[in-house]
mmCIF file of C-alpha atoms in Angstrom:
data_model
loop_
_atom_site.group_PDB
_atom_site.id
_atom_site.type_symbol
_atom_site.label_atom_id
_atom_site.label_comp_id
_atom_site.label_asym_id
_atom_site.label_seq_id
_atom_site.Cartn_x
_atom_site.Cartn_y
_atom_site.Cartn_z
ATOM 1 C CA UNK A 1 135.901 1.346 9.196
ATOM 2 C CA UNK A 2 139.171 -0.308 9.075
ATOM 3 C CA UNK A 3 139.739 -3.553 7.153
ATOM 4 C CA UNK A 4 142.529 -5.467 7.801
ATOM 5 C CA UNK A 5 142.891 -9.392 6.134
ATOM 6 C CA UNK A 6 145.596 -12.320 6.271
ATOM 7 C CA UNK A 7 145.939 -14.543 3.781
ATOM 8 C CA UNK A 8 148.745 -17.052 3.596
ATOM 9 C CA UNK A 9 148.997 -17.291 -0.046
ATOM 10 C CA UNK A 10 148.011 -13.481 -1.411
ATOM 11 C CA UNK A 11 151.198 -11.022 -1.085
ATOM 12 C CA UNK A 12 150.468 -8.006 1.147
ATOM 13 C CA UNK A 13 150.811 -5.410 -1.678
ATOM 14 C CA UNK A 14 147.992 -7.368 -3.626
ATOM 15 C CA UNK A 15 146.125 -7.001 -0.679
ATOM 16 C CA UNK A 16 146.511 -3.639 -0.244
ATOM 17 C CA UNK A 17 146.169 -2.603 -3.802
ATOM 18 C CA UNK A 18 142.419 -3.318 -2.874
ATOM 19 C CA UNK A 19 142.405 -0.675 -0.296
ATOM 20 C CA UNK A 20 142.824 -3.444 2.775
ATOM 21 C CA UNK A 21 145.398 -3.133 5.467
ATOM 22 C CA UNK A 22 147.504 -6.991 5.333
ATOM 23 C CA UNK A 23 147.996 -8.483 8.802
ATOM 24 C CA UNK A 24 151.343 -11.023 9.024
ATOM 25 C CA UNK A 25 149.222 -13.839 10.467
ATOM 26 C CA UNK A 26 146.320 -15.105 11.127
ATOM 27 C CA UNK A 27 147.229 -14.808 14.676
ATOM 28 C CA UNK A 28 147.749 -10.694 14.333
ATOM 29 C CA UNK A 29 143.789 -10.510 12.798
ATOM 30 C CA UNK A 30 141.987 -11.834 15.587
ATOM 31 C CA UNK A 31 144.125 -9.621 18.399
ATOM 32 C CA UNK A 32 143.643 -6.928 15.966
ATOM 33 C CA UNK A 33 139.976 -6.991 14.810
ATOM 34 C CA UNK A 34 136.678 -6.331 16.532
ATOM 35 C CA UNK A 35 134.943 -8.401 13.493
ATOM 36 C CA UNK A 36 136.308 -11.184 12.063
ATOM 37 C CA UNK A 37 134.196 -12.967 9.517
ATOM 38 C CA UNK A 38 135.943 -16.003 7.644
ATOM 39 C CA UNK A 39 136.335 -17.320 4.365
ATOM 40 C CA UNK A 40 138.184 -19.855 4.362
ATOM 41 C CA UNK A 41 138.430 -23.634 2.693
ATOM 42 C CA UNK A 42 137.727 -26.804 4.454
ATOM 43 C CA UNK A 43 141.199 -27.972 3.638
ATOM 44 C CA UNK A 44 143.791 -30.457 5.967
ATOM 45 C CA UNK A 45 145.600 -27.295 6.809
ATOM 46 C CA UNK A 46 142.266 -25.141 8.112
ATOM 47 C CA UNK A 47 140.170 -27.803 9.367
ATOM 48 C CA UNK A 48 139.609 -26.904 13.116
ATOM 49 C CA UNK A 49 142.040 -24.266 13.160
ATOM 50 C CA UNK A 50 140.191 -21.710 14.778
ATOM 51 C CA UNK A 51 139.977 -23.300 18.148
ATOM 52 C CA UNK A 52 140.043 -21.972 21.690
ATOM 53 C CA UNK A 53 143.384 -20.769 22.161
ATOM 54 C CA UNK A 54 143.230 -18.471 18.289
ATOM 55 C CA UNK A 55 139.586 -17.063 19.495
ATOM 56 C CA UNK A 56 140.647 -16.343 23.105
ATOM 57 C CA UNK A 57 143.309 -13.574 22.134
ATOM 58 C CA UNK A 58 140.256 -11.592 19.855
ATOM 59 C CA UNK A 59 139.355 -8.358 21.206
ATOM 60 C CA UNK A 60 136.491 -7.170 23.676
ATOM 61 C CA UNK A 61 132.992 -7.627 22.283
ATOM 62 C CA UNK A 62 134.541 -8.918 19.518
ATOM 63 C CA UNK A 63 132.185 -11.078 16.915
ATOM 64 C CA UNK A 64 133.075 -14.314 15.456
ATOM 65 C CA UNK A 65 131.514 -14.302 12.022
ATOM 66 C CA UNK A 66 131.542 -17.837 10.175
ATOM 67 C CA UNK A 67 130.556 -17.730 6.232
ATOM 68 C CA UNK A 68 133.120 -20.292 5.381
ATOM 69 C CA UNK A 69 132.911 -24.203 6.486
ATOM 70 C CA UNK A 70 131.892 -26.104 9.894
ATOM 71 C CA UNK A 71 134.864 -28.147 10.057
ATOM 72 C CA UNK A 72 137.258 -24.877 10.297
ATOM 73 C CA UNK A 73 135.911 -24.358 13.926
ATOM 74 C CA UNK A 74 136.648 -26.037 16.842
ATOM 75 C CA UNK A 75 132.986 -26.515 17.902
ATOM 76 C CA UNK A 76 134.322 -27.243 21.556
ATOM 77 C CA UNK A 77 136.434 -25.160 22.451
ATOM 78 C CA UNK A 78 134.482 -22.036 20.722
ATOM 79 C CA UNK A 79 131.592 -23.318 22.769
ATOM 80 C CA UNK A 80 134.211 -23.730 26.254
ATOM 81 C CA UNK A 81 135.436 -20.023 25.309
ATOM 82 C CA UNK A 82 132.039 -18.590 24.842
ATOM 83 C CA UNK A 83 130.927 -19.800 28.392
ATOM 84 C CA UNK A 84 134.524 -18.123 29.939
ATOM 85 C CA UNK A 85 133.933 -14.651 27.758
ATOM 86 C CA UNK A 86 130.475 -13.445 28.225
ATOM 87 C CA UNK A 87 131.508 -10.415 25.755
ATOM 88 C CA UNK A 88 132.229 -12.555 22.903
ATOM 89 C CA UNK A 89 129.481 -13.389 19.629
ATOM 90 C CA UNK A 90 129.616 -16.129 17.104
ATOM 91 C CA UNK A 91 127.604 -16.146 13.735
ATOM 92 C CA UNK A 92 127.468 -18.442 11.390
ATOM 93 C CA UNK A 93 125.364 -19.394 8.437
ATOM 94 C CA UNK A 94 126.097 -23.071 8.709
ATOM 95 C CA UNK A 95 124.034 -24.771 11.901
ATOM 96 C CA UNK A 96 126.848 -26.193 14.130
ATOM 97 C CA UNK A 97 126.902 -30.195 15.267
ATOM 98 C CA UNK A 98 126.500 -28.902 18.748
ATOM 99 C CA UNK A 99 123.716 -26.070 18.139
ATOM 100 C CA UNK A 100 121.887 -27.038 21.024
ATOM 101 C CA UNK A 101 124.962 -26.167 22.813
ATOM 102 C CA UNK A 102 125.489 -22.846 21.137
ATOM 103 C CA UNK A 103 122.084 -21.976 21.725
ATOM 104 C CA UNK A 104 123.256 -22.128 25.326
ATOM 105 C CA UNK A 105 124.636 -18.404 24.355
ATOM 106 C CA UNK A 106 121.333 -17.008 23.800
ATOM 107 C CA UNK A 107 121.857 -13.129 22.099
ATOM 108 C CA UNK A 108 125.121 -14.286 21.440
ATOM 109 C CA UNK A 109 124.918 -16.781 18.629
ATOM 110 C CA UNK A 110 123.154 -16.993 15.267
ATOM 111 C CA UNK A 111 122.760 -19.310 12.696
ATOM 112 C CA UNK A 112 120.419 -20.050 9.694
ATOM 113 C CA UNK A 113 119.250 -23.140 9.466
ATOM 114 C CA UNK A 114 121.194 -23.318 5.985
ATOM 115 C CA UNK A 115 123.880 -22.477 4.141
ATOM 116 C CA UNK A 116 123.761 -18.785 3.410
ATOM 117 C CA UNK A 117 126.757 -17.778 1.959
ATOM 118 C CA UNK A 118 126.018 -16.966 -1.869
ATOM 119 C CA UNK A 119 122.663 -15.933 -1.418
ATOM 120 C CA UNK A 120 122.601 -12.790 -2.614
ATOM 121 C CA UNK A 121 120.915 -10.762 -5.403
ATOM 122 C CA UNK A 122 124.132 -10.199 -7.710
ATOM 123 C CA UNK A 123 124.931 -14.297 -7.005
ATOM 124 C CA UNK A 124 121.887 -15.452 -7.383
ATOM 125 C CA UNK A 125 121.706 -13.034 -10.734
ATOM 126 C CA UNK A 126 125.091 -14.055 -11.619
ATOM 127 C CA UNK A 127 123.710 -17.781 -11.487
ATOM 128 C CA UNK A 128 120.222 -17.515 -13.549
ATOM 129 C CA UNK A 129 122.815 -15.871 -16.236
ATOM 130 C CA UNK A 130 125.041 -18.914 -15.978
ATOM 131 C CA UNK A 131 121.959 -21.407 -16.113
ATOM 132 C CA UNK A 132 120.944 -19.257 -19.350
ATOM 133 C CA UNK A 133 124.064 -19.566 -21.321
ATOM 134 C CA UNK A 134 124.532 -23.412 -20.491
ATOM 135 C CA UNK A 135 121.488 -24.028 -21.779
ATOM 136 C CA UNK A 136 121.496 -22.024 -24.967
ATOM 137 C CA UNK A 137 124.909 -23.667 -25.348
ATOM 138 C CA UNK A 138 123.463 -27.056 -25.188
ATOM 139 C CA UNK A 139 120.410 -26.344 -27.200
ATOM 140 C CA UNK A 140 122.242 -24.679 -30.179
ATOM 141 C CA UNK A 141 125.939 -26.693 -30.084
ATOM 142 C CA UNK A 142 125.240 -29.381 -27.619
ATOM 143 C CA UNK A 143 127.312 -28.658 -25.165
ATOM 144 C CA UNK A 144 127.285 -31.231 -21.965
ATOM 145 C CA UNK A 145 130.478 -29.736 -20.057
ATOM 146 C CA UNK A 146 128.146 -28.757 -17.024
ATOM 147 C CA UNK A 147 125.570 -31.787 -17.470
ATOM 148 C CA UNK A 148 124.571 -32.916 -13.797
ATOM 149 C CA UNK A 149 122.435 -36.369 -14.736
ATOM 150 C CA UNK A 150 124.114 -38.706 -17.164
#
């Protein structure tokens, strides 16, 4: 498999260095890609940004793959676009405001009923090593840095 990527604030080279071909926009990735699976923050700049108009240039049978935030998609025009493009999927790991709507899409769209994203065995390793130290570090210097309830 191919994989290409666009990121506005990683240089090309670094991206290829990583065996990844570098798109010039996020525009060129979804006309070029039959999966396109986002990760992406919920910033001012990506909130909502894939919409309609970004979705409706992706490929045929393309899939829609959403591991980043809910605000980054336009819920309504993803949902307008899925009912105009039959061949289209979305799947996310964050349940949508309008689910009821998605489910409208049936073999077409998938969510979990929660947040997905890090749960697997290397970051859910990674964290029970984290846990470990912090509390080793507060038992034997008393460290607080990562204290939750003050």
């Amino acid at each position: 498999m191919d994989v290409y990527a666009y990121d506005a604030y990683c240089p090309a080279d670094v991206i290829e260095a990583a065996g990844v071909k570098a798109v010039a926009s996020q525009a060129d990735l979804f006309k070029e890609c039959d999966v396109i699976s986002l990760h992406i923050p919920a910033t001012a700049e990506t909130k909502q940004s894939i919409n309609k108009a970004l979705c409706s240039t992706m490929k045929k049978n393309a899939i829609l793959i959403n591991t980043a935030r809910k605000e980054v998609i336009d819920e309504a025009g993803l949902i307008e676009l899925l009912a105009e493009r039959t061949d289209l999927k979305y799947i996310t790991d964050i349940k949508p405001d309008a689910d009821a709507e998605f489910a409208k899409f049936e073999g077409r769209y998938f969510s979990t009923p929660k947040k997905m994203g890090a749960q697997t065995a290397e970051a859910n390793t990674n964290a029970g090593i984290a846990a470990a130290k912090q509390i080793v570090g507060y038992i034997k210097d008393g460290v607080t840095k990562f204290q939750v309830n003050k």
